[in-house]
């Protein structure tokens, strides 16, 4: 079995690449039981989550990962990411933190929990 | 299903409020008793450093300068559970904010992800796993 750090790194690379290229592709990563908290707004289920994410008024996004920590959780993984987010046309990057809980499904994983927060300047 | 999930969300929210209210206060003003919210089985990552259980971790944090945490935001999700709604299950808690150490000139941003599990003896939550990072 691949070690959890490798699984985590593969997941986040895929996640942010897909998010930045076209958020509507993210649906397959979630399930009807999945929960998203995005800047405090809570959404349940893959359909609603994709609607929420594609509805965000953000274009030309680029996520840059600074750190990612992976810990085992109940047969799955907990990934804590910190990084920077640049929105198209903006010159100032914003810091963010995102926590994913991945659960195994067949040979791969889906996102059961997703918590995203911007981290504001001091 | 909807009602039971709502029950778990409510129970987790209350548990998260109570935990956040006490954790940083202990860290900042009563660090010697912070170990009460951890166990020997707690999995701890502190800015990339791994500690197996509260023993090694408390040795580490007792050496840190005194701290002042300011919590800006926190989110919690209940983890799927088969217990009755209103019975505490585990949860994910993510906290972000700033922390100022007395030996440093400026405060730093932090992000901290906890998995909290219920303590059946007293209804509170303890730290199953903890991941702290400066942002």
Coordinates of C-alpha atoms in Angstrom, one line a residue:
Chain A
X1 CA 0.0 0.0 0.0
X2 CA 1.4 3.4 -1.0
X3 CA 2.4 5.5 2.0
X4 CA 0.0 8.1 3.1
X5 CA 2.3 11.0 2.3
X6 CA 2.5 9.9 -1.3
X7 CA -1.3 9.5 -1.6
X8 CA -1.8 12.9 0.0
X9 CA 0.6 14.6 -2.3
X10 CA -0.9 13.0 -5.4
X11 CA -4.3 14.0 -4.2
X12 CA -3.5 17.7 -3.5
X13 CA -1.6 18.1 -6.8
X14 CA -4.6 16.7 -8.7
X15 CA -7.1 18.7 -6.6
X16 CA -5.5 22.1 -7.1
X17 CA -4.7 21.5 -10.7
X18 CA -8.3 20.6 -11.4
X19 CA -9.6 23.5 -9.3
X20 CA -7.5 26.0 -11.1
X21 CA -8.2 24.6 -14.5
X22 CA -12.0 24.1 -14.2
X23 CA -13.8 23.7 -10.9
X24 CA -16.7 21.9 -12.5
X25 CA -14.5 18.8 -12.9
X26 CA -14.3 18.4 -9.1
X27 CA -17.6 16.6 -8.7
X28 CA -16.2 13.1 -9.0
X29 CA -14.1 13.8 -5.9
X30 CA -17.1 14.3 -3.6
X31 CA -20.1 12.1 -2.6
X32 CA -23.6 12.8 -1.4
X33 CA -22.4 12.7 2.2
X34 CA -19.5 15.1 1.6
X35 CA -19.3 18.3 3.6
X36 CA -17.7 21.5 2.6
X37 CA -17.0 24.6 4.7
X38 CA -15.8 27.4 2.4
X39 CA -15.0 30.6 4.3
X40 CA -17.6 29.7 6.8
X41 CA -20.4 28.7 4.3
X42 CA -21.4 25.1 4.7
X43 CA -22.6 22.9 1.9
X44 CA -23.6 19.2 1.9
X45 CA -23.3 16.7 -0.9
X46 CA -21.4 16.6 -4.2
X47 CA -24.0 18.3 -6.4
X48 CA -24.4 21.3 -4.0
X49 CA -20.6 21.5 -3.5
X50 CA -19.8 21.7 -7.2
X51 CA -22.5 24.3 -7.6
X52 CA -21.0 26.3 -4.7
X53 CA -17.5 26.1 -6.0
X54 CA -18.3 26.9 -9.7
X55 CA -20.5 29.8 -8.5
X56 CA -17.5 31.5 -6.8
X57 CA -16.8 34.8 -8.5
X58 CA -13.1 33.9 -9.1
X59 CA -11.3 33.5 -12.3
X60 CA -7.7 32.6 -13.3
X61 CA -7.0 31.1 -9.9
X62 CA -3.6 29.7 -9.1
X63 CA -3.1 27.7 -5.8
X64 CA 0.5 27.4 -4.6
X65 CA 1.0 24.8 -1.9
X66 CA 3.5 25.8 0.9
X67 CA 3.1 22.9 3.3
X68 CA 1.1 19.8 3.5
X69 CA 0.8 17.4 6.4
X70 CA -0.8 14.0 6.2
X71 CA -2.1 12.0 9.1
X72 CA -4.0 8.7 9.1
X73 CA -7.7 8.9 10.0
X74 CA -9.9 5.9 10.5
X75 CA -8.7 4.0 7.4
X76 CA -8.4 7.3 5.4
X77 CA -6.3 10.4 5.5
X78 CA -6.4 13.9 7.0
X79 CA -4.5 16.4 4.9
X80 CA -3.7 19.9 6.2
X81 CA -2.5 22.3 3.5
X82 CA -1.2 25.8 3.8
X83 CA -0.4 27.9 0.7
X84 CA -1.1 31.0 -1.3
X85 CA -3.9 31.8 -3.7
X86 CA -3.6 34.2 -6.5
X87 CA -6.8 35.3 -8.3
X88 CA -6.5 36.4 -12.0
X89 CA -5.6 40.0 -12.4
X90 CA -4.5 40.4 -8.7
X91 CA -0.9 41.0 -7.7
X92 CA -1.3 40.2 -4.0
X93 CA -1.4 36.6 -3.1
X94 CA -3.7 35.6 -0.2
X95 CA -2.7 32.9 2.3
X96 CA -5.0 30.0 2.8
X97 CA -5.4 26.9 4.8
X98 CA -7.4 23.8 3.8
X99 CA -8.1 20.6 5.5
X100 CA -9.2 17.5 3.6
X101 CA -10.5 14.2 5.0
X102 CA -10.2 11.5 2.4
X103 CA -12.0 8.2 2.6
X104 CA -11.1 5.1 0.6
X105 CA -13.5 4.0 -2.1
X106 CA -12.5 1.0 -4.1
X107 CA -8.9 1.6 -5.2
X108 CA -9.0 5.4 -4.7
X109 CA -10.2 8.1 -2.3
X110 CA -13.0 10.7 -2.2
X111 CA -13.3 13.9 -0.1
X112 CA -15.6 13.4 2.8
X113 CA -14.8 16.7 4.5
X114 CA -13.3 19.9 3.0
X115 CA -12.6 23.0 5.1
X116 CA -11.2 26.1 3.4
X117 CA -10.2 29.4 5.0
X118 CA -8.3 32.4 3.8
X119 CA -5.8 33.6 6.4
X120 CA -5.7 37.4 6.5
X121 CA -2.9 39.8 7.0
X122 CA -1.5 40.8 10.3
Chain B
X1 CA -30.9 10.9 8.1
X2 CA -31.2 14.7 7.8
X3 CA -32.3 15.0 11.5
X4 CA -29.6 12.7 12.8
X5 CA -26.9 14.6 10.8
X6 CA -28.3 17.9 12.1
X7 CA -28.1 16.5 15.7
X8 CA -24.4 15.5 15.1
X9 CA -23.6 18.9 13.6
X10 CA -25.2 20.7 16.6
X11 CA -23.3 18.5 19.1
X12 CA -20.0 19.0 17.3
X13 CA -20.5 22.7 17.1
X14 CA -21.1 23.0 20.9
X15 CA -18.1 20.7 21.6
X16 CA -15.9 22.8 19.2
X17 CA -17.0 26.1 20.9
X18 CA -16.1 24.7 24.3
X19 CA -12.8 23.2 23.1
X20 CA -11.6 26.3 21.3
X21 CA -12.6 28.3 24.4
X22 CA -10.4 26.3 26.6
X23 CA -7.5 25.1 24.5
X24 CA -5.7 28.3 23.7
X25 CA -6.4 29.7 27.1
X26 CA -4.6 26.7 28.6
X27 CA -1.8 27.0 26.1
X28 CA -1.3 30.6 26.9
X29 CA -1.9 30.8 30.6
X30 CA -1.9 27.3 32.1
X31 CA 0.5 25.3 29.9
X32 CA 1.3 22.8 32.7
X33 CA -2.3 21.4 32.5
X34 CA -2.6 21.5 28.7
X35 CA -1.7 17.8 28.8
X36 CA -5.2 17.0 30.1
X37 CA -6.7 17.4 26.6
X38 CA -4.2 15.0 25.0
X39 CA -3.5 11.3 25.5
X40 CA -0.6 8.9 25.1
X41 CA -2.1 7.9 21.9
X42 CA -2.5 11.4 20.4
X43 CA -0.8 11.9 17.1
X44 CA 0.8 15.3 17.0
X45 CA 2.5 17.2 14.2
X46 CA 3.8 20.6 15.2
X47 CA 5.1 22.7 12.3
X48 CA 6.4 19.5 10.6
X49 CA 7.8 17.9 13.8
X50 CA 6.1 14.6 14.8
X51 CA 5.4 13.7 18.5
X52 CA 4.0 10.3 19.5
X53 CA 1.8 11.1 22.4
X54 CA 1.6 13.8 25.1
X55 CA 4.8 12.8 26.9
X56 CA 7.3 14.0 24.2
X57 CA 5.0 16.8 23.1
X58 CA 4.7 18.3 26.5
X59 CA 8.5 18.3 26.9
X60 CA 8.6 20.3 23.7
X61 CA 5.9 22.8 24.3
X62 CA 7.0 23.5 27.8
X63 CA 10.2 24.9 26.3
X64 CA 8.4 27.3 24.0
X65 CA 8.3 31.0 25.1
X66 CA 5.1 32.2 26.5
X67 CA 2.4 32.7 23.9
X68 CA -0.7 34.7 23.2
X69 CA -3.0 33.1 20.6
X70 CA -5.8 35.1 18.9
X71 CA -8.4 32.9 17.1
X72 CA -9.8 34.4 14.0
X73 CA -12.0 31.6 12.7
X74 CA -12.8 27.9 13.3
X75 CA -14.8 25.3 11.5
X76 CA -15.9 21.9 12.6
X77 CA -17.4 18.9 10.8
X78 CA -18.8 15.8 12.7
X79 CA -17.3 12.6 11.5
X80 CA -19.8 10.0 10.4
X81 CA -21.0 8.1 13.3
X82 CA -23.7 5.5 14.1
X83 CA -24.4 6.7 17.6
X84 CA -27.6 8.4 18.4
X85 CA -28.0 12.1 17.5
X86 CA -27.0 14.2 20.4
X87 CA -24.4 11.6 21.5
X88 CA -21.0 13.1 20.8
X89 CA -19.0 11.5 18.1
X90 CA -15.6 12.6 16.8
X91 CA -15.1 15.7 14.8
X92 CA -12.7 17.6 12.6
X93 CA -11.9 21.1 13.9
X94 CA -9.8 23.6 12.0
X95 CA -8.7 26.8 13.7
X96 CA -6.9 29.7 12.2
X97 CA -5.5 32.8 13.8
X98 CA -2.3 34.5 15.0
X99 CA 0.1 33.7 17.8
X100 CA 2.7 36.0 19.4
X101 CA 5.6 34.4 21.3
X102 CA 7.3 36.5 23.9
X103 CA 10.7 35.9 22.4
X104 CA 9.7 37.2 18.9
X105 CA 9.0 40.7 17.7
X106 CA 6.1 39.9 15.4
X107 CA 3.0 37.7 15.7
X108 CA 2.7 34.8 13.2
X109 CA -0.3 33.3 11.4
X110 CA -1.2 29.7 12.3
X111 CA -3.5 27.0 11.1
X112 CA -4.3 24.0 13.4
X113 CA -6.3 20.9 12.5
X114 CA -7.6 18.7 15.2
X115 CA -9.4 15.4 15.3
X116 CA -11.3 15.5 18.6
X117 CA -12.8 12.4 20.2
X118 CA -15.3 12.3 23.0
X119 CA -14.2 11.4 26.5
X120 CA -16.9 9.1 27.7
X121 CA -16.2 9.9 31.4
X122 CA -17.0 13.6 31.3
X123 CA -18.6 14.6 28.0
X124 CA -15.6 16.7 26.9
X125 CA -13.4 16.2 23.9
X126 CA -9.7 15.2 23.8
X127 CA -7.2 15.5 21.0
X128 CA -7.0 12.3 18.9
X129 CA -4.7 14.1 16.4
X130 CA -3.3 17.6 16.1
X131 CA -1.6 19.3 13.1
X132 CA -0.2 22.8 13.7
X133 CA 1.4 24.9 11.1
X134 CA 2.6 28.5 10.8
X135 CA 1.1 30.0 7.7

